[in-house]
Structures are given as C-alpha cells and as structure tokens.
Coordinates of C-alpha atoms in Angstrom, one line a residue:
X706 CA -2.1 -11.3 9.7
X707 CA -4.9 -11.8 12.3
X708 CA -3.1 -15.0 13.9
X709 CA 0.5 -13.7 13.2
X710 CA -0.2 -11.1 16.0
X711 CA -2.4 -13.0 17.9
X712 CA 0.6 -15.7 18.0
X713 CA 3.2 -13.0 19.2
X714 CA 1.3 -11.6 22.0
X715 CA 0.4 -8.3 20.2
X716 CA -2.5 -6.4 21.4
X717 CA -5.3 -6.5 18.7
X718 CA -8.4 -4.6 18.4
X719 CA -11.5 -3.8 16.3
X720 CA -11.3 -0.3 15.1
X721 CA -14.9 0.5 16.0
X722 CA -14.0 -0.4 19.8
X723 CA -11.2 1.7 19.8
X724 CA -11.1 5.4 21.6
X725 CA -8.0 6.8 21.2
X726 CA -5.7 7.3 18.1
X727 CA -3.7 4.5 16.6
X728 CA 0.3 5.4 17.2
X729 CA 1.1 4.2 13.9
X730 CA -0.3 1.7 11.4
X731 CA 2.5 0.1 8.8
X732 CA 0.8 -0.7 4.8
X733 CA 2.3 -0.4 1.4
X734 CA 1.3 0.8 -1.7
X735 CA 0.5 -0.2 -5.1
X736 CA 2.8 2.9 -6.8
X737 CA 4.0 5.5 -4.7
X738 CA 4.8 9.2 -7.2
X739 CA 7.6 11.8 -7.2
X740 CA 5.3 13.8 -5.2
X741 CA 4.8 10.9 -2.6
X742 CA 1.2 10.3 -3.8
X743 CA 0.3 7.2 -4.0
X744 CA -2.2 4.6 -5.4
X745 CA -4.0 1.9 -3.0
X746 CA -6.4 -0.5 -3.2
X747 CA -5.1 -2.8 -5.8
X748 CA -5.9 -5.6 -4.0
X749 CA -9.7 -4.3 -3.5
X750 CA -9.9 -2.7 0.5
X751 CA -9.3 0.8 -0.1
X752 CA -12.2 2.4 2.1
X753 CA -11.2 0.3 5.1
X754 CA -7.4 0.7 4.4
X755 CA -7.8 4.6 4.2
X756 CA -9.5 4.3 7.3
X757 CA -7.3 2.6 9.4
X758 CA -4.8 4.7 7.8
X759 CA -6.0 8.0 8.8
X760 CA -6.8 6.7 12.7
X761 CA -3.3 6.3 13.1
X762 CA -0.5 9.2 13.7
X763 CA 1.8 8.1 11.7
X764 CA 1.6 5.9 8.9
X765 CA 4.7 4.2 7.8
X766 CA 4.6 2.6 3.9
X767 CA 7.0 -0.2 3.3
X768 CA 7.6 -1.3 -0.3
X769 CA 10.1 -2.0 -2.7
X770 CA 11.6 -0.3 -5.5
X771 CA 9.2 -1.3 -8.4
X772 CA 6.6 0.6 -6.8
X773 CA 8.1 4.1 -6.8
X774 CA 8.3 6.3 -9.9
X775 CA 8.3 9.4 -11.4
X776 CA 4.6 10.0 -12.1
X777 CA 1.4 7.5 -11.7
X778 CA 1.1 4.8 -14.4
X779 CA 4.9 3.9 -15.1
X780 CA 4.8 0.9 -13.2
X781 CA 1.1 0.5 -11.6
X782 CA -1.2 -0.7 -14.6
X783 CA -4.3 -1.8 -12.1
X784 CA -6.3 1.8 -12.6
X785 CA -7.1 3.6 -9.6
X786 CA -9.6 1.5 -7.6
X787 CA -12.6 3.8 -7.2
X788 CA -15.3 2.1 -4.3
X789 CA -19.0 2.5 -5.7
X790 CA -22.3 2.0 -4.9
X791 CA -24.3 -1.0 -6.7
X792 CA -26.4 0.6 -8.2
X793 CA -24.1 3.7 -9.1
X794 CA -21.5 1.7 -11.1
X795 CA -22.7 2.8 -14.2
X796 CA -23.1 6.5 -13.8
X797 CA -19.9 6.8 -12.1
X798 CA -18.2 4.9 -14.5
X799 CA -20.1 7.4 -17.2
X800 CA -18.8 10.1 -15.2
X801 CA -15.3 9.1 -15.0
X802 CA -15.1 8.6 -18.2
X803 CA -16.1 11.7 -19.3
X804 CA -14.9 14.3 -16.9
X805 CA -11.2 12.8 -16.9
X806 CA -11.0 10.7 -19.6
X807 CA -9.8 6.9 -20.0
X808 CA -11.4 3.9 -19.3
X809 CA -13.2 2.9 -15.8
X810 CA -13.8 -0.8 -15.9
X811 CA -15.9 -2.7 -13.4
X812 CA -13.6 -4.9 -11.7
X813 CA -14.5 -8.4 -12.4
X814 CA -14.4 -11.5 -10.4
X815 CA -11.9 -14.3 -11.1
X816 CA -13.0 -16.9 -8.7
X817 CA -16.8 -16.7 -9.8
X818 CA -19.0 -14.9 -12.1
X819 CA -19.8 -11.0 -12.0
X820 CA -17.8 -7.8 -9.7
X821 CA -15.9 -8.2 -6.6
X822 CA -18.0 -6.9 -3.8
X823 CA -15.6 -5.6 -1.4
X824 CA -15.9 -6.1 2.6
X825 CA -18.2 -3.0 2.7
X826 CA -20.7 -4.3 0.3
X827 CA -19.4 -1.7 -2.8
X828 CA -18.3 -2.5 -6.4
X829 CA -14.7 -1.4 -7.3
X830 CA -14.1 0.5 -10.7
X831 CA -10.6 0.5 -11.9
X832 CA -10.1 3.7 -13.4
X833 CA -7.3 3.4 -16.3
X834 CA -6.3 6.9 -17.1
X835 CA -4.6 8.3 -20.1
X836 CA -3.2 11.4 -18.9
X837 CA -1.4 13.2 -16.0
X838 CA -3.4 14.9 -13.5
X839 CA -3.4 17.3 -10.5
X840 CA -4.3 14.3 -8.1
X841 CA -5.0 16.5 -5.2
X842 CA -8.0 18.0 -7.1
X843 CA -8.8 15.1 -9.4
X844 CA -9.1 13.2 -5.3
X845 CA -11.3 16.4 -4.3
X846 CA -13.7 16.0 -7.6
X847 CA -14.2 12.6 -7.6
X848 CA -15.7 12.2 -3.8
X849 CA -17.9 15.1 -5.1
X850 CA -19.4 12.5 -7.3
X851 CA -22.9 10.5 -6.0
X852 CA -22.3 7.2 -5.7
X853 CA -18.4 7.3 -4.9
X854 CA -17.5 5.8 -1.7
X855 CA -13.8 5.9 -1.7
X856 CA -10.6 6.3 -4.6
X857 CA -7.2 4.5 -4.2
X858 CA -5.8 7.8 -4.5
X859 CA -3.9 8.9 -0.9
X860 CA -2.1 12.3 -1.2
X861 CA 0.9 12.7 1.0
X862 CA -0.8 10.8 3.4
X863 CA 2.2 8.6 4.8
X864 CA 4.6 9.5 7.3
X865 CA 7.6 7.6 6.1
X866 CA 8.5 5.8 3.2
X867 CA 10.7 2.5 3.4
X868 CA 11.9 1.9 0.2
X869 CA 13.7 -1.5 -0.5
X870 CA 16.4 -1.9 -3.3
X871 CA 17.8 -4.9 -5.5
X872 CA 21.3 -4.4 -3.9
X873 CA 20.2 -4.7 -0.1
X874 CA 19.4 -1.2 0.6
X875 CA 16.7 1.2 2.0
X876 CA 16.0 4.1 1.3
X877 CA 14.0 6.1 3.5
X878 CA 11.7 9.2 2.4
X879 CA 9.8 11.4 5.4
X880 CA 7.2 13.4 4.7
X881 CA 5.7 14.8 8.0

C-alpha cells in the first residue's frame, strides 16, 4: 500500500508526526452486523487499525457482500481478535472463557513455531463465541480486563458502508 501511494504522488505520513485529524481513512471489515457493528482484525493489526481509524473524521468501509449479515458469526468464523499482553494470554483467555463463554484460542503462527506477535509486540486471542451478545457492553467489559490491549470489536464506528454485490451493484449504508 506504502509504494502504491508513494507512486501516485499521494501525501503520506506517520501517524505519530501528524497534528491535525485525518479527513477520512478508507478499511474494510472482516463481518459487518445488522446493527453496523463490525469485527476487525482478522488479519492480526487491530490496535493500530482502530487507531488510525478513530484519527480520522470519517471512516469509510468498503467490502463486499459476504461480509455483511444479520448477526456476528454467520459468515465470520475467525473469533474476535482480542490483542493481549505476553504474559497475560492465559488469564485473559481464562477470563474470556468464563465470563462470556466459548473458546479463546491463542492464535498460532503458520510460517514458524509458536503465536503471532503483532506489530505492537502483543499476542492475539481469537475469541470463538457461542452465543449472541450485547457487543457494546461485551466491548466495554472486556477493555476492563488487565492484560487486554485491544478487541476486533468496532461499534458503529464507520461512517459509510460500501457494500459490493455479485450482480455489479453497491449498496451504500450511512451511519453518521
């Protein structure tokens, strides 16, 4: 992505030397819900994602249609990515477990042995739950919880929605 916009003559920046707001910032999502909730981190930057995400003033989600569904877990089978501290992978995933139920697995490297570290240095659980939730509060309890860094979970935070269909089409959903 990096040499895409260097290559077009876009402006690019590090976050951290940045001091005004983002005008927009353009993602998509691993499931997106009725509610326009939504489930990140799939592919393992969730804290930095949600960061960028919330520096810019509008955040725009482009995805197609096998991402959107009625409730979380129809189509999205990845867990929600929960970013942990080292040494608090076990507790959390303890903690999970019992205060929501379902399965948190340590995510596990496929290109060598033991967890993917993420760009910040954290563990990723993938939380596979059994059951519907409020995910507002279920979001709210969970960064209560020592040793949580960041969840995949990301109420109502886009802007737009661009939803791509088989036939051609796009359907576009605007929350703020």
């Amino acid at each position: 992505a990096k040499q895409l916009i260097l290559e077009r003559g876009l402006r690019l920046f590090e976050l951290e030397h940045c001091d005004e707001e983002l005008d927009w910032s353009a993602d998509s999502a691993d499931e997106i819900d009725a509610e326009l909730n939504m489930i990140k981190g799939g592919g393992g930057c969730l804290l930095q994602e949600k960061i960028v995400d919330t520096a810019a003033g509008t955040l725009v989600i482009v995805c197609d249609e096998s991402k959107y569904s009625s409730q979380f877990g129809q189509k999205w089978k990845g867990g929600i990515p929960l970013e942990v501290v080292p040494m608090a992978w076990s507790l959390v995933k303890r903690r999970v477990e019992s205060q929501f139920g379902g399965k948190a697995l340590l995510r596990e490297s496929l290109g060598k042995l033991g967890p993917v570290v993420t760009d910040n240095g954290n563990f990723l659980l993938d939380w596979h739950f059994e059951q519907q939730h409020s995910w507002e509060e279920v979001d709210f309890q969970l960064h209560q919880m020592p040793g949580v860094i960041e969840t995949g979970l990301f109420i109502q935070a886009a802007s737009k929605i661009y939803v791509g269909k088989l036939d051609g089409s796009v359907s576009r959903l605007v929350l703020k």
